[in-house]
mmCIF file of C-alpha atoms in Angstrom:
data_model
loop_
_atom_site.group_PDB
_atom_site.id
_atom_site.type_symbol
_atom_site.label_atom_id
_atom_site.label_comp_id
_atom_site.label_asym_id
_atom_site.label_seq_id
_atom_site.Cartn_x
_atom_site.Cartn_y
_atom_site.Cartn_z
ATOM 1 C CA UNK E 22 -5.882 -11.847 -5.266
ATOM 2 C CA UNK E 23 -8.633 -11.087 -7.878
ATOM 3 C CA UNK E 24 -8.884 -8.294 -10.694
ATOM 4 C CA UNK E 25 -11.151 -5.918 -10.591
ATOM 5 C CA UNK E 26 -15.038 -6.944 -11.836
ATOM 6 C CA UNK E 27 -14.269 -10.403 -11.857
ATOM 7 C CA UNK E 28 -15.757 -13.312 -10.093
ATOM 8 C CA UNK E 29 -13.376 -14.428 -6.835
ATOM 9 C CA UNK E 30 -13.754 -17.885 -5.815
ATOM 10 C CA UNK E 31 -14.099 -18.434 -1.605
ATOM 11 C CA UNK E 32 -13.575 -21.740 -0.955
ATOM 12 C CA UNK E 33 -13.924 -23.591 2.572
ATOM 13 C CA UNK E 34 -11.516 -26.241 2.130
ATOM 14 C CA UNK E 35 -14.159 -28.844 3.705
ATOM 15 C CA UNK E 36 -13.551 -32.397 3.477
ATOM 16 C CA UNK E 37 -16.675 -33.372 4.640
ATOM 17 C CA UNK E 38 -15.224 -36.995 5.124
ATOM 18 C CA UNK E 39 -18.169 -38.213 7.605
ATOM 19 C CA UNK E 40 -20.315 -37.449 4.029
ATOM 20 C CA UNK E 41 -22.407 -35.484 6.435
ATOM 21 C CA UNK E 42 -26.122 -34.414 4.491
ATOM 22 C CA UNK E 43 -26.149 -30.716 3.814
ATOM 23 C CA UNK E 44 -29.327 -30.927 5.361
ATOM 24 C CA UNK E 45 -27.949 -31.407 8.613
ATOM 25 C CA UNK E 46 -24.895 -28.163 8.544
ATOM 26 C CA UNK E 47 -25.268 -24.459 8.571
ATOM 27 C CA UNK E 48 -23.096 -22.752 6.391
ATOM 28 C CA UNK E 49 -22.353 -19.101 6.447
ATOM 29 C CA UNK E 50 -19.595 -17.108 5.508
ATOM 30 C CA UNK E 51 -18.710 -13.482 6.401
ATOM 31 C CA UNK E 52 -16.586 -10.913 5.474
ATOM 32 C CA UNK E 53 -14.408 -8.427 8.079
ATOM 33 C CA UNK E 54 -14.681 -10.515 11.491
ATOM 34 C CA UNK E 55 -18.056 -10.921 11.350
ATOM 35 C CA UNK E 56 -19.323 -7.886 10.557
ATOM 36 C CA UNK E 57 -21.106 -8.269 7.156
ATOM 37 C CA UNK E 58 -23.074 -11.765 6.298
ATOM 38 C CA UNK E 59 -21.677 -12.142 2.487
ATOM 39 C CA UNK E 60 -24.106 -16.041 2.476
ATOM 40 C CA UNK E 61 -25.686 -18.211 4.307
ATOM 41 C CA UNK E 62 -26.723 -21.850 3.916
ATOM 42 C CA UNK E 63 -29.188 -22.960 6.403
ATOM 43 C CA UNK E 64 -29.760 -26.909 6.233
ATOM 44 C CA UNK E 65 -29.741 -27.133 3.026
ATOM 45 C CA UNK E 66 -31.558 -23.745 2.081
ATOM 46 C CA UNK E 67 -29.977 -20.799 1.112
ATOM 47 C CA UNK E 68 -31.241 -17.772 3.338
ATOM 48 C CA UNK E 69 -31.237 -13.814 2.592
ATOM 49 C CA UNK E 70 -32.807 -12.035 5.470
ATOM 50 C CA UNK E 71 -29.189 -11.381 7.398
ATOM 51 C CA UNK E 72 -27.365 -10.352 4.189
ATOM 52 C CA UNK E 73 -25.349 -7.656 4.078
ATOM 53 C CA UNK E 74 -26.773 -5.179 1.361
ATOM 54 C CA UNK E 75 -23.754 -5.212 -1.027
ATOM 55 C CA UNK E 76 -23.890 -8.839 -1.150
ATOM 56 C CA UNK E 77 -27.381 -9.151 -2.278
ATOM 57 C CA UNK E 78 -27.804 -10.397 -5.916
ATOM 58 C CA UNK E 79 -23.756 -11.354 -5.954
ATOM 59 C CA UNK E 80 -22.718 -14.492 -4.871
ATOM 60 C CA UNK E 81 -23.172 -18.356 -5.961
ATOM 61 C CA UNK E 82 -22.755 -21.639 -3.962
ATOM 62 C CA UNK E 83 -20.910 -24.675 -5.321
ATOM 63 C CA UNK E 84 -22.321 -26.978 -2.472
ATOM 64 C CA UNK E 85 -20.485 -29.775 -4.265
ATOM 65 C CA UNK E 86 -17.242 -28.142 -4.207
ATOM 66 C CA UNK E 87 -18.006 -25.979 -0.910
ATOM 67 C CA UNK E 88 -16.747 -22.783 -2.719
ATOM 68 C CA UNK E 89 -18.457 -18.857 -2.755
ATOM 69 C CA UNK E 90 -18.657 -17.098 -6.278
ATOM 70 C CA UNK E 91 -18.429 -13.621 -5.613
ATOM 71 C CA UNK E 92 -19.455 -11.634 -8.588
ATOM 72 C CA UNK E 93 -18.577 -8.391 -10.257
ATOM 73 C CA UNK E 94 -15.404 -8.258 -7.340
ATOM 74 C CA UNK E 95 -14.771 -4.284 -6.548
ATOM 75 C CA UNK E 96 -12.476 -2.482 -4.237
ATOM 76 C CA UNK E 97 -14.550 -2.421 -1.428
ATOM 77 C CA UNK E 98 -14.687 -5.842 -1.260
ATOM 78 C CA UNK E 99 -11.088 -5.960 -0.309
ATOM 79 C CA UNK E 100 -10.478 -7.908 3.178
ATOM 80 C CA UNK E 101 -11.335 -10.409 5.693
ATOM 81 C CA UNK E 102 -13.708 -13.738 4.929
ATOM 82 C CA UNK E 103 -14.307 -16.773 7.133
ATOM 83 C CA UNK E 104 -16.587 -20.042 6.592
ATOM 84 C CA UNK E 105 -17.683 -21.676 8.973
ATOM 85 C CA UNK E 106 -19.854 -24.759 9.028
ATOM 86 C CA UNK E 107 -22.123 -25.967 11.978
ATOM 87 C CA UNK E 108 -23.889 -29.602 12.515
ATOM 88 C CA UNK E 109 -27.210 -29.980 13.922
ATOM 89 C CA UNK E 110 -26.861 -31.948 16.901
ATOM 90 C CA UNK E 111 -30.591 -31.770 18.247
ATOM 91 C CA UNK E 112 -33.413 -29.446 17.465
ATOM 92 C CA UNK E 113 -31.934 -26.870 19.493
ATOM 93 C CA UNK E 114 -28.054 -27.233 19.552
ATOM 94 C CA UNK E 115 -25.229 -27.093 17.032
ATOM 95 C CA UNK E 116 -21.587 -27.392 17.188
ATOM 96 C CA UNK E 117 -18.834 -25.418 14.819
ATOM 97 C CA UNK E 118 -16.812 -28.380 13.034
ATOM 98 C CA UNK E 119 -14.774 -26.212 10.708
ATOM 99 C CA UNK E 120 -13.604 -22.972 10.040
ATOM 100 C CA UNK E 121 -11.779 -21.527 7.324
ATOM 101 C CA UNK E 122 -10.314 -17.795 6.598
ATOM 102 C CA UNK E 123 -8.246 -16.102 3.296
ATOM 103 C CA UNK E 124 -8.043 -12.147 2.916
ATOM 104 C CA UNK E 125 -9.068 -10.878 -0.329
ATOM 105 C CA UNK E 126 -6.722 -8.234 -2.346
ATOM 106 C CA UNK E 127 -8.000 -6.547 -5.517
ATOM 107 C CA UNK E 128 -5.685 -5.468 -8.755
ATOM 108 C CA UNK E 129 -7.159 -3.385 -11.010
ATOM 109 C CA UNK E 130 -4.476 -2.436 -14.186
ATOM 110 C CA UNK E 131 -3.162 0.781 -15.270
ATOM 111 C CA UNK E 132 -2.819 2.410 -18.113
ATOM 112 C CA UNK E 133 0.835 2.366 -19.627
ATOM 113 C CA UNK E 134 2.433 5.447 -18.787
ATOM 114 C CA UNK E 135 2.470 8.319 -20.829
ATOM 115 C CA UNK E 136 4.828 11.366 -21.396
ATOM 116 C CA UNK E 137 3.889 14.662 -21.868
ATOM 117 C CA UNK E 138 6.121 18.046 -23.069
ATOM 118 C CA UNK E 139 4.413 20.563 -20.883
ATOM 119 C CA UNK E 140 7.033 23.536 -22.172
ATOM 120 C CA UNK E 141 6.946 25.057 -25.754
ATOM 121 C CA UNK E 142 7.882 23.209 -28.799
ATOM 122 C CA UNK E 143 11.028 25.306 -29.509
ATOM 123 C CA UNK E 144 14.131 23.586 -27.245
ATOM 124 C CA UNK E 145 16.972 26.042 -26.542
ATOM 125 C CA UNK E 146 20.051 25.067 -25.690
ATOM 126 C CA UNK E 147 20.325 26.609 -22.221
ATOM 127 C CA UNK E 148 16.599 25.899 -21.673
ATOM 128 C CA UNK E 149 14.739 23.499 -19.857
ATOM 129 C CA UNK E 150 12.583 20.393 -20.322
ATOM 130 C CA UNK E 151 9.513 20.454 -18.653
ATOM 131 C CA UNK E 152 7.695 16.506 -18.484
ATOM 132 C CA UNK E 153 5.110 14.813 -16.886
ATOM 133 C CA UNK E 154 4.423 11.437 -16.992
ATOM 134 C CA UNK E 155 0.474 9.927 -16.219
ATOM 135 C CA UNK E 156 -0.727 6.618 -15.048
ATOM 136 C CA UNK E 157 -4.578 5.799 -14.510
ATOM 137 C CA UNK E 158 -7.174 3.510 -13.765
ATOM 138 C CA UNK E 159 -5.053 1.512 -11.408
ATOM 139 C CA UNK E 160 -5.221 -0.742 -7.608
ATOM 140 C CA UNK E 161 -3.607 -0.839 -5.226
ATOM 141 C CA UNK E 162 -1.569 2.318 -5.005
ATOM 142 C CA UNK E 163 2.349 2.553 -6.385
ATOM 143 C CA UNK E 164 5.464 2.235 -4.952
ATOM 144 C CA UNK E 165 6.626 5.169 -6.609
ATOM 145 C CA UNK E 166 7.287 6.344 -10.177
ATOM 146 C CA UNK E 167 11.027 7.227 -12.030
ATOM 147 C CA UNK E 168 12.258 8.379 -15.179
ATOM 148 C CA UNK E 169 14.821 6.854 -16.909
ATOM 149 C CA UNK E 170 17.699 9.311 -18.989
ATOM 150 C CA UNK E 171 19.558 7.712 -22.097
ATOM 151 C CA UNK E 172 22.562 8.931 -23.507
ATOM 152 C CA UNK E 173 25.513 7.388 -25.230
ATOM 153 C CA UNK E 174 25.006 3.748 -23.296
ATOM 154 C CA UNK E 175 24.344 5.581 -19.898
ATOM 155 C CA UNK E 176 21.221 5.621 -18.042
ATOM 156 C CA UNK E 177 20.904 7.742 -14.887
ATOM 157 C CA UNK E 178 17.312 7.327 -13.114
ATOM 158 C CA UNK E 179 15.892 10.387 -11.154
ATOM 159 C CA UNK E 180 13.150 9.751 -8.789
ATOM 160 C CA UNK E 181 10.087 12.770 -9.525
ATOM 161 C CA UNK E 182 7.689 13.496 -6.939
ATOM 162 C CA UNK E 183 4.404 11.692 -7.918
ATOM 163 C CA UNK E 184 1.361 12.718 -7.098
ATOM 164 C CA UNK E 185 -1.564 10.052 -6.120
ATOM 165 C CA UNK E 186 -5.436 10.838 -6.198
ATOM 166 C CA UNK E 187 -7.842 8.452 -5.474
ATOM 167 C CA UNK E 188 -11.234 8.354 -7.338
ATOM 168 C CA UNK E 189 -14.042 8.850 -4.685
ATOM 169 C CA UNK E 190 -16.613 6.689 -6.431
ATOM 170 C CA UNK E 191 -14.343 3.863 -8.143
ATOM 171 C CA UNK E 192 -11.080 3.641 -5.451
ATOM 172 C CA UNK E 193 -9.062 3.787 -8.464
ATOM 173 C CA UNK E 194 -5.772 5.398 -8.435
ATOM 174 C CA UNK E 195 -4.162 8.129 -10.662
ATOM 175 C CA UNK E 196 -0.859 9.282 -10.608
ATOM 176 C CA UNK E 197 1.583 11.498 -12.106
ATOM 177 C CA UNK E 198 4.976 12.569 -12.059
ATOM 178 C CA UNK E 199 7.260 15.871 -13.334
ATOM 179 C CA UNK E 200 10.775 16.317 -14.224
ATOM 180 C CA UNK E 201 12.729 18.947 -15.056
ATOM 181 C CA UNK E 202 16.017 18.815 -16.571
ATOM 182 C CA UNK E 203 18.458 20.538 -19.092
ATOM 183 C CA UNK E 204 18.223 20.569 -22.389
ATOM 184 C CA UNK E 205 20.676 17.691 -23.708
ATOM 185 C CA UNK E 206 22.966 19.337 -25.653
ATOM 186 C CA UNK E 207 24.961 16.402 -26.654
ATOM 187 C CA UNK E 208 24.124 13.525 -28.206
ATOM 188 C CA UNK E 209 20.423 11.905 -28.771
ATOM 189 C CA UNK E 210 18.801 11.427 -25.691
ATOM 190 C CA UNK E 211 15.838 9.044 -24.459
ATOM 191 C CA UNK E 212 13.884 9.852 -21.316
ATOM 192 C CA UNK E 213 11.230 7.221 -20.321
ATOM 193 C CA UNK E 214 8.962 6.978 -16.903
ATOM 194 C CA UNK E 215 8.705 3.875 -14.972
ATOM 195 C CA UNK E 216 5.934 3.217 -12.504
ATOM 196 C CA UNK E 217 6.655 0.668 -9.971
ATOM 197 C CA UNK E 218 3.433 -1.426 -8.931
ATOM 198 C CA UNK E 219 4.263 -4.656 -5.952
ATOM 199 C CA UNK E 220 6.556 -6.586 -5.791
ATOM 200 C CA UNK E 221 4.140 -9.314 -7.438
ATOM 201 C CA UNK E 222 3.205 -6.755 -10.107
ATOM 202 C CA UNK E 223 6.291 -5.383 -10.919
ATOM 203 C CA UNK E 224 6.755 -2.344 -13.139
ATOM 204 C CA UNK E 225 5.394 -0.304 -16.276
ATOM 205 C CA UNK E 226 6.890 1.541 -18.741
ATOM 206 C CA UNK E 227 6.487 4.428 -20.859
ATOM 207 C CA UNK E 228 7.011 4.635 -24.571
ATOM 208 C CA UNK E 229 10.561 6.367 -24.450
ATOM 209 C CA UNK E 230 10.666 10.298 -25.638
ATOM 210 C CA UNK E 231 13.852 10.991 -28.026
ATOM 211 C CA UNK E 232 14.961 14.762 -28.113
#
């Protein structure tokens, strides 16, 4: 895993106990089974000609730790990597002696959610509250997003319909959700918004709202 714009780390895990001279491998890795060249190392030199486009410009080799920098990480460059080293055995030949694969996820934070009063200022008693509740800028998409109503020690959760766009240029996700609900006529009340990320990520929350 990797945040968004930062530099990810590849590594190939090579022991390289025989001490084998760099001069004498081929090292290349590539992203999505083959299909895109992210680097290539060819005995010793590093070579450009059968890089993908996007990779051009972005990555770093740490020969002495066998490990990819990949800089400025983005959404797109979510998925599959190998590396896989080869040994001159004559002019002509070369055998595979080891391969190594991770998958890539990007994480990109969002913004604490924020509550909104979409009706007018003036709360009636047999009226209604009209909320929404915004999240931005985020990766990868929610779980799902609930609000949270206090009263007198009792919280009651009610799941709102949120709805997810996806920026076309940056991947990112926004979201928002609505609720609609009575106006509490009986003691304080506090009515926050939760947006649940992964498992790993866990969950945001909103500043609460008192009415």
């Amino acid at each position: 895993k990797a945040f968004l714009h930062h530099t990810v780390h590849l590594s190939c895990y090579f022991p390289n106990s025989e001490k084998i001279d760099v001069k004498n491998l081929i090292i290349f890795w590539q992203k999505d089974f083959g299909n895109k060249v992210v680097h290539e190392v060819y005995y010793g030199q590093e070579k450009h000609e059968n890089l993908s486009p996007e990779y051009i410009n972005r990555t770093k080799v740490n020969m002495d730790k066998w490990t990819l920098q990949l800089l400025n990480a983005g959404v797109e460059d979510e998925g599959h990597y190998e590396c896989i080293i080869m040994r001159k055995i004559t002019e002509q030949s070369k055998e595979v002696i080891h391969k190594s694969e991770c998958s890539l996820d990007i994480i990109a934070n969002y913004s604490q959610p924020e509550i909104a009063e979409l009706h007018s200022r003036e709360l009636k008693p047999n009226g209604y509250l009209n909320l929404s509740c915004s999240s931005s800028g985020g990766y990868p998409k929610p779980k799902a997003m609930t609000w949270l109503i206090s009263h007198e020690n009792i919280t009651h959760s009610s799941a709102g319909h949120m709805d997810v766009s996806q920026d076309a240029v940056t991947k990112l996700y926004n979201v928002t959700s609505k609720l609609n609900v009575p106006v509490p006529t009986k003691s304080r009340t506090n009515i926050s918004c939760l947006l649940h990320l992964t498992e790993q990520l866990g969950s945001l929350v909103s500043v609460p709202l008192g009415i």
